């Protein structure tokens, strides 16, 4: 298991910057640098701790995953660089966040009124 963990750590370390910042693309004299938020999660398990019940059935397991959310791009035109957000991605994240924050705030206010 230690070798797999080291391989995963090496892979994540190498792809961290390229996940956040893509390759620069040149279009009609405009340079575009895509920006994203990336995250990875991994888990593992094992069984057989030495008890009689554990010795009869061994166990192990593991899994992982990752995601990347494009949040915008740095655009360079005529020597000026400006960040242009991806509004669809921001709305996809923002609307549920505002809803949850509103529900939590309503519960806090209701609890303080009692």
mmCIF file with all atom_site columns, C-alpha atoms in Angstrom:
data_model
loop_
_atom_site.group_PDB
_atom_site.id
_atom_site.type_symbol
_atom_site.label_atom_id
_atom_site.label_alt_id
_atom_site.label_comp_id
_atom_site.label_asym_id
_atom_site.label_entity_id
_atom_site.label_seq_id
_atom_site.pdbx_PDB_ins_code
_atom_site.Cartn_x
_atom_site.Cartn_y
_atom_site.Cartn_z
_atom_site.occupancy
_atom_site.B_iso_or_equiv
_atom_site.pdbx_formal_charge
_atom_site.auth_seq_id
_atom_site.auth_comp_id
_atom_site.auth_asym_id
_atom_site.auth_atom_id
_atom_site.pdbx_PDB_model_num
ATOM 1   C CA . UNK A 1 1   ? 0.000   0.000   0.000   1.00 0.00 ? 1   UNK A CA 1
ATOM 2   C CA . UNK A 1 2   ? 2.835   2.538   0.661   1.00 0.00 ? 2   UNK A CA 1
ATOM 3   C CA . UNK A 1 3   ? 3.923   2.380   -2.992  1.00 0.00 ? 3   UNK A CA 1
ATOM 4   C CA . UNK A 1 4   ? 0.421   3.226   -4.222  1.00 0.00 ? 4   UNK A CA 1
ATOM 5   C CA . UNK A 1 5   ? 0.191   6.141   -1.799  1.00 0.00 ? 5   UNK A CA 1
ATOM 6   C CA . UNK A 1 6   ? 3.545   7.491   -3.015  1.00 0.00 ? 6   UNK A CA 1
ATOM 7   C CA . UNK A 1 7   ? 2.474   7.163   -6.658  1.00 0.00 ? 7   UNK A CA 1
ATOM 8   C CA . UNK A 1 8   ? -0.782  9.035   -5.966  1.00 0.00 ? 8   UNK A CA 1
ATOM 9   C CA . UNK A 1 9   ? 1.064   11.780  -4.075  1.00 0.00 ? 9   UNK A CA 1
ATOM 10  C CA . UNK A 1 10  ? 3.580   12.169  -6.917  1.00 0.00 ? 10  UNK A CA 1
ATOM 11  C CA . UNK A 1 11  ? 0.798   12.359  -9.514  1.00 0.00 ? 11  UNK A CA 1
ATOM 12  C CA . UNK A 1 12  ? -1.186  14.958  -7.568  1.00 0.00 ? 12  UNK A CA 1
ATOM 13  C CA . UNK A 1 13  ? 1.929   17.058  -6.938  1.00 0.00 ? 13  UNK A CA 1
ATOM 14  C CA . UNK A 1 14  ? 2.818   17.068  -10.630 1.00 0.00 ? 14  UNK A CA 1
ATOM 15  C CA . UNK A 1 15  ? -0.677  17.968  -11.835 1.00 0.00 ? 15  UNK A CA 1
ATOM 16  C CA . UNK A 1 16  ? -1.482  20.616  -9.220  1.00 0.00 ? 16  UNK A CA 1
ATOM 17  C CA . UNK A 1 17  ? -0.397  23.680  -11.170 1.00 0.00 ? 17  UNK A CA 1
ATOM 18  C CA . UNK A 1 18  ? -1.643  22.377  -14.516 1.00 0.00 ? 18  UNK A CA 1
ATOM 19  C CA . UNK A 1 19  ? -5.035  21.706  -12.960 1.00 0.00 ? 19  UNK A CA 1
ATOM 20  C CA . UNK A 1 20  ? -5.273  25.286  -11.709 1.00 0.00 ? 20  UNK A CA 1
ATOM 21  C CA . UNK A 1 21  ? -3.709  26.983  -14.744 1.00 0.00 ? 21  UNK A CA 1
ATOM 22  C CA . UNK A 1 22  ? -3.976  25.483  -18.215 1.00 0.00 ? 22  UNK A CA 1
ATOM 23  C CA . UNK A 1 23  ? -1.758  26.075  -21.207 1.00 0.00 ? 23  UNK A CA 1
ATOM 24  C CA . UNK A 1 24  ? -1.745  29.582  -22.695 1.00 0.00 ? 24  UNK A CA 1
ATOM 25  C CA . UNK A 1 25  ? -3.767  29.764  -25.918 1.00 0.00 ? 25  UNK A CA 1
ATOM 26  C CA . UNK A 1 26  ? -3.098  32.460  -28.539 1.00 0.00 ? 26  UNK A CA 1
ATOM 27  C CA . UNK A 1 27  ? -6.137  33.590  -30.575 1.00 0.00 ? 27  UNK A CA 1
ATOM 28  C CA . UNK A 1 28  ? -5.851  36.572  -32.950 1.00 0.00 ? 28  UNK A CA 1
ATOM 29  C CA . UNK A 1 29  ? -3.134  38.240  -30.845 1.00 0.00 ? 29  UNK A CA 1
ATOM 30  C CA . UNK A 1 30  ? -4.989  37.627  -27.572 1.00 0.00 ? 30  UNK A CA 1
ATOM 31  C CA . UNK A 1 31  ? -3.420  35.321  -24.953 1.00 0.00 ? 31  UNK A CA 1
ATOM 32  C CA . UNK A 1 32  ? -5.852  33.272  -22.864 1.00 0.00 ? 32  UNK A CA 1
ATOM 33  C CA . UNK A 1 33  ? -4.760  31.463  -19.678 1.00 0.00 ? 33  UNK A CA 1
ATOM 34  C CA . UNK A 1 34  ? -7.587  29.252  -18.300 1.00 0.00 ? 34  UNK A CA 1
ATOM 35  C CA . UNK A 1 35  ? -7.977  29.087  -14.502 1.00 0.00 ? 35  UNK A CA 1
ATOM 36  C CA . UNK A 1 36  ? -9.713  26.319  -12.545 1.00 0.00 ? 36  UNK A CA 1
ATOM 37  C CA . UNK A 1 37  ? -10.141 25.138  -8.967  1.00 0.00 ? 37  UNK A CA 1
ATOM 38  C CA . UNK A 1 38  ? -9.069  21.527  -8.543  1.00 0.00 ? 38  UNK A CA 1
ATOM 39  C CA . UNK A 1 39  ? -9.364  19.118  -5.652  1.00 0.00 ? 39  UNK A CA 1
ATOM 40  C CA . UNK A 1 40  ? -8.530  15.501  -5.008  1.00 0.00 ? 40  UNK A CA 1
ATOM 41  C CA . UNK A 1 41  ? -9.696  13.097  -2.316  1.00 0.00 ? 41  UNK A CA 1
ATOM 42  C CA . UNK A 1 42  ? -8.460  9.619   -1.498  1.00 0.00 ? 42  UNK A CA 1
ATOM 43  C CA . UNK A 1 43  ? -9.320  7.004   1.081   1.00 0.00 ? 43  UNK A CA 1
ATOM 44  C CA . UNK A 1 44  ? -8.200  3.536   2.077   1.00 0.00 ? 44  UNK A CA 1
ATOM 45  C CA . UNK A 1 45  ? -9.161  0.826   4.526   1.00 0.00 ? 45  UNK A CA 1
ATOM 46  C CA . UNK A 1 46  ? -7.867  -2.451  5.838   1.00 0.00 ? 46  UNK A CA 1
ATOM 47  C CA . UNK A 1 47  ? -9.081  -5.326  7.985   1.00 0.00 ? 47  UNK A CA 1
ATOM 48  C CA . UNK A 1 48  ? -7.697  -8.259  9.915   1.00 0.00 ? 48  UNK A CA 1
ATOM 49  C CA . UNK A 1 49  ? -6.640  -6.584  13.142  1.00 0.00 ? 49  UNK A CA 1
ATOM 50  C CA . UNK A 1 50  ? -5.615  -9.868  14.777  1.00 0.00 ? 50  UNK A CA 1
ATOM 51  C CA . UNK A 1 51  ? -8.839  -10.969 16.496  1.00 0.00 ? 51  UNK A CA 1
ATOM 52  C CA . UNK A 1 52  ? -10.454 -14.331 15.764  1.00 0.00 ? 52  UNK A CA 1
ATOM 53  C CA . UNK A 1 53  ? -13.361 -12.713 13.893  1.00 0.00 ? 53  UNK A CA 1
ATOM 54  C CA . UNK A 1 54  ? -11.013 -10.572 11.836  1.00 0.00 ? 54  UNK A CA 1
ATOM 55  C CA . UNK A 1 55  ? -8.764  -13.514 10.944  1.00 0.00 ? 55  UNK A CA 1
ATOM 56  C CA . UNK A 1 56  ? -11.618 -15.354 9.245   1.00 0.00 ? 56  UNK A CA 1
ATOM 57  C CA . UNK A 1 57  ? -12.264 -12.571 6.743   1.00 0.00 ? 57  UNK A CA 1
ATOM 58  C CA . UNK A 1 58  ? -9.550  -10.318 5.436   1.00 0.00 ? 58  UNK A CA 1
ATOM 59  C CA . UNK A 1 59  ? -10.395 -6.913  4.068   1.00 0.00 ? 59  UNK A CA 1
ATOM 60  C CA . UNK A 1 60  ? -8.939  -3.964  2.298   1.00 0.00 ? 60  UNK A CA 1
ATOM 61  C CA . UNK A 1 61  ? -10.124 -1.252  0.000   1.00 0.00 ? 61  UNK A CA 1
ATOM 62  C CA . UNK A 1 62  ? -9.469  2.136   -1.374  1.00 0.00 ? 62  UNK A CA 1
ATOM 63  C CA . UNK A 1 63  ? -10.713 4.767   -3.715  1.00 0.00 ? 63  UNK A CA 1
ATOM 64  C CA . UNK A 1 64  ? -10.249 8.263   -4.857  1.00 0.00 ? 64  UNK A CA 1
ATOM 65  C CA . UNK A 1 65  ? -11.475 10.963  -7.104  1.00 0.00 ? 65  UNK A CA 1
ATOM 66  C CA . UNK A 1 66  ? -10.909 14.440  -8.302  1.00 0.00 ? 66  UNK A CA 1
ATOM 67  C CA . UNK A 1 67  ? -12.721 17.405  -9.743  1.00 0.00 ? 67  UNK A CA 1
ATOM 68  C CA . UNK A 1 68  ? -11.914 20.567  -11.548 1.00 0.00 ? 68  UNK A CA 1
ATOM 69  C CA . UNK A 1 69  ? -14.185 23.607  -11.836 1.00 0.00 ? 69  UNK A CA 1
ATOM 70  C CA . UNK A 1 70  ? -13.285 26.186  -14.492 1.00 0.00 ? 70  UNK A CA 1
ATOM 71  C CA . UNK A 1 71  ? -13.685 29.581  -12.837 1.00 0.00 ? 71  UNK A CA 1
ATOM 72  C CA . UNK A 1 72  ? -12.428 31.870  -15.586 1.00 0.00 ? 72  UNK A CA 1
ATOM 73  C CA . UNK A 1 73  ? -9.419  32.950  -17.581 1.00 0.00 ? 73  UNK A CA 1
ATOM 74  C CA . UNK A 1 74  ? -6.712  35.584  -17.621 1.00 0.00 ? 74  UNK A CA 1
ATOM 75  C CA . UNK A 1 75  ? -6.983  37.379  -20.950 1.00 0.00 ? 75  UNK A CA 1
ATOM 76  C CA . UNK A 1 76  ? -4.169  39.564  -22.291 1.00 0.00 ? 76  UNK A CA 1
ATOM 77  C CA . UNK A 1 77  ? -5.162  42.061  -24.998 1.00 0.00 ? 77  UNK A CA 1
ATOM 78  C CA . UNK A 1 78  ? -3.037  44.982  -26.169 1.00 0.00 ? 78  UNK A CA 1
ATOM 79  C CA . UNK A 1 79  ? -0.564  44.494  -23.301 1.00 0.00 ? 79  UNK A CA 1
ATOM 80  C CA . UNK A 1 80  ? -3.251  44.570  -20.553 1.00 0.00 ? 80  UNK A CA 1
ATOM 81  C CA . UNK A 1 81  ? -4.160  41.456  -18.576 1.00 0.00 ? 81  UNK A CA 1
ATOM 82  C CA . UNK A 1 82  ? -7.609  41.082  -17.064 1.00 0.00 ? 82  UNK A CA 1
ATOM 83  C CA . UNK A 1 83  ? -9.368  38.215  -15.277 1.00 0.00 ? 83  UNK A CA 1
ATOM 84  C CA . UNK A 1 84  ? -12.664 37.258  -16.922 1.00 0.00 ? 84  UNK A CA 1
ATOM 85  C CA . UNK A 1 85  ? -14.799 34.962  -14.730 1.00 0.00 ? 85  UNK A CA 1
ATOM 86  C CA . UNK A 1 86  ? -16.812 32.002  -15.994 1.00 0.00 ? 86  UNK A CA 1
ATOM 87  C CA . UNK A 1 87  ? -20.253 33.212  -14.900 1.00 0.00 ? 87  UNK A CA 1
ATOM 88  C CA . UNK A 1 88  ? -21.970 29.845  -15.395 1.00 0.00 ? 88  UNK A CA 1
ATOM 89  C CA . UNK A 1 89  ? -19.504 28.087  -13.079 1.00 0.00 ? 89  UNK A CA 1
ATOM 90  C CA . UNK A 1 90  ? -19.752 30.864  -10.485 1.00 0.00 ? 90  UNK A CA 1
ATOM 91  C CA . UNK A 1 91  ? -23.562 30.680  -10.559 1.00 0.00 ? 91  UNK A CA 1
ATOM 92  C CA . UNK A 1 92  ? -23.425 26.885  -10.276 1.00 0.00 ? 92  UNK A CA 1
ATOM 93  C CA . UNK A 1 93  ? -21.412 27.234  -7.078  1.00 0.00 ? 93  UNK A CA 1
ATOM 94  C CA . UNK A 1 94  ? -22.936 30.490  -5.821  1.00 0.00 ? 94  UNK A CA 1
ATOM 95  C CA . UNK A 1 95  ? -26.659 29.691  -5.945  1.00 0.00 ? 95  UNK A CA 1
ATOM 96  C CA . UNK A 1 96  ? -26.493 26.600  -3.681  1.00 0.00 ? 96  UNK A CA 1
ATOM 97  C CA . UNK A 1 97  ? -24.106 28.436  -1.346  1.00 0.00 ? 97  UNK A CA 1
ATOM 98  C CA . UNK A 1 98  ? -26.481 31.394  -0.996  1.00 0.00 ? 98  UNK A CA 1
ATOM 99  C CA . UNK A 1 99  ? -29.422 29.026  -0.433  1.00 0.00 ? 99  UNK A CA 1
ATOM 100 C CA . UNK A 1 100 ? -27.596 27.100  2.325   1.00 0.00 ? 100 UNK A CA 1
ATOM 101 C CA . UNK A 1 101 ? -26.334 30.314  3.931   1.00 0.00 ? 101 UNK A CA 1
ATOM 102 C CA . UNK A 1 102 ? -29.867 31.750  3.880   1.00 0.00 ? 102 UNK A CA 1
ATOM 103 C CA . UNK A 1 103 ? -31.311 28.615  5.493   1.00 0.00 ? 103 UNK A CA 1
ATOM 104 C CA . UNK A 1 104 ? -28.615 28.649  8.179   1.00 0.00 ? 104 UNK A CA 1
ATOM 105 C CA . UNK A 1 105 ? -29.149 32.348  8.871   1.00 0.00 ? 105 UNK A CA 1
ATOM 106 C CA . UNK A 1 106 ? -32.920 31.821  9.137   1.00 0.00 ? 106 UNK A CA 1
ATOM 107 C CA . UNK A 1 107 ? -32.388 29.041  11.683  1.00 0.00 ? 107 UNK A CA 1
ATOM 108 C CA . UNK A 1 108 ? -29.990 31.172  13.722  1.00 0.00 ? 108 UNK A CA 1
ATOM 109 C CA . UNK A 1 109 ? -32.495 34.071  13.765  1.00 0.00 ? 109 UNK A CA 1
ATOM 110 C CA . UNK A 1 110 ? -35.331 31.699  14.715  1.00 0.00 ? 110 UNK A CA 1
ATOM 111 C CA . UNK A 1 111 ? -33.219 30.239  17.557  1.00 0.00 ? 111 UNK A CA 1
ATOM 112 C CA . UNK A 1 112 ? -32.323 33.723  18.865  1.00 0.00 ? 112 UNK A CA 1
ATOM 113 C CA . UNK A 1 113 ? -35.994 34.766  18.937  1.00 0.00 ? 113 UNK A CA 1
ATOM 114 C CA . UNK A 1 114 ? -36.864 31.956  21.396  1.00 0.00 ? 114 UNK A CA 1
#
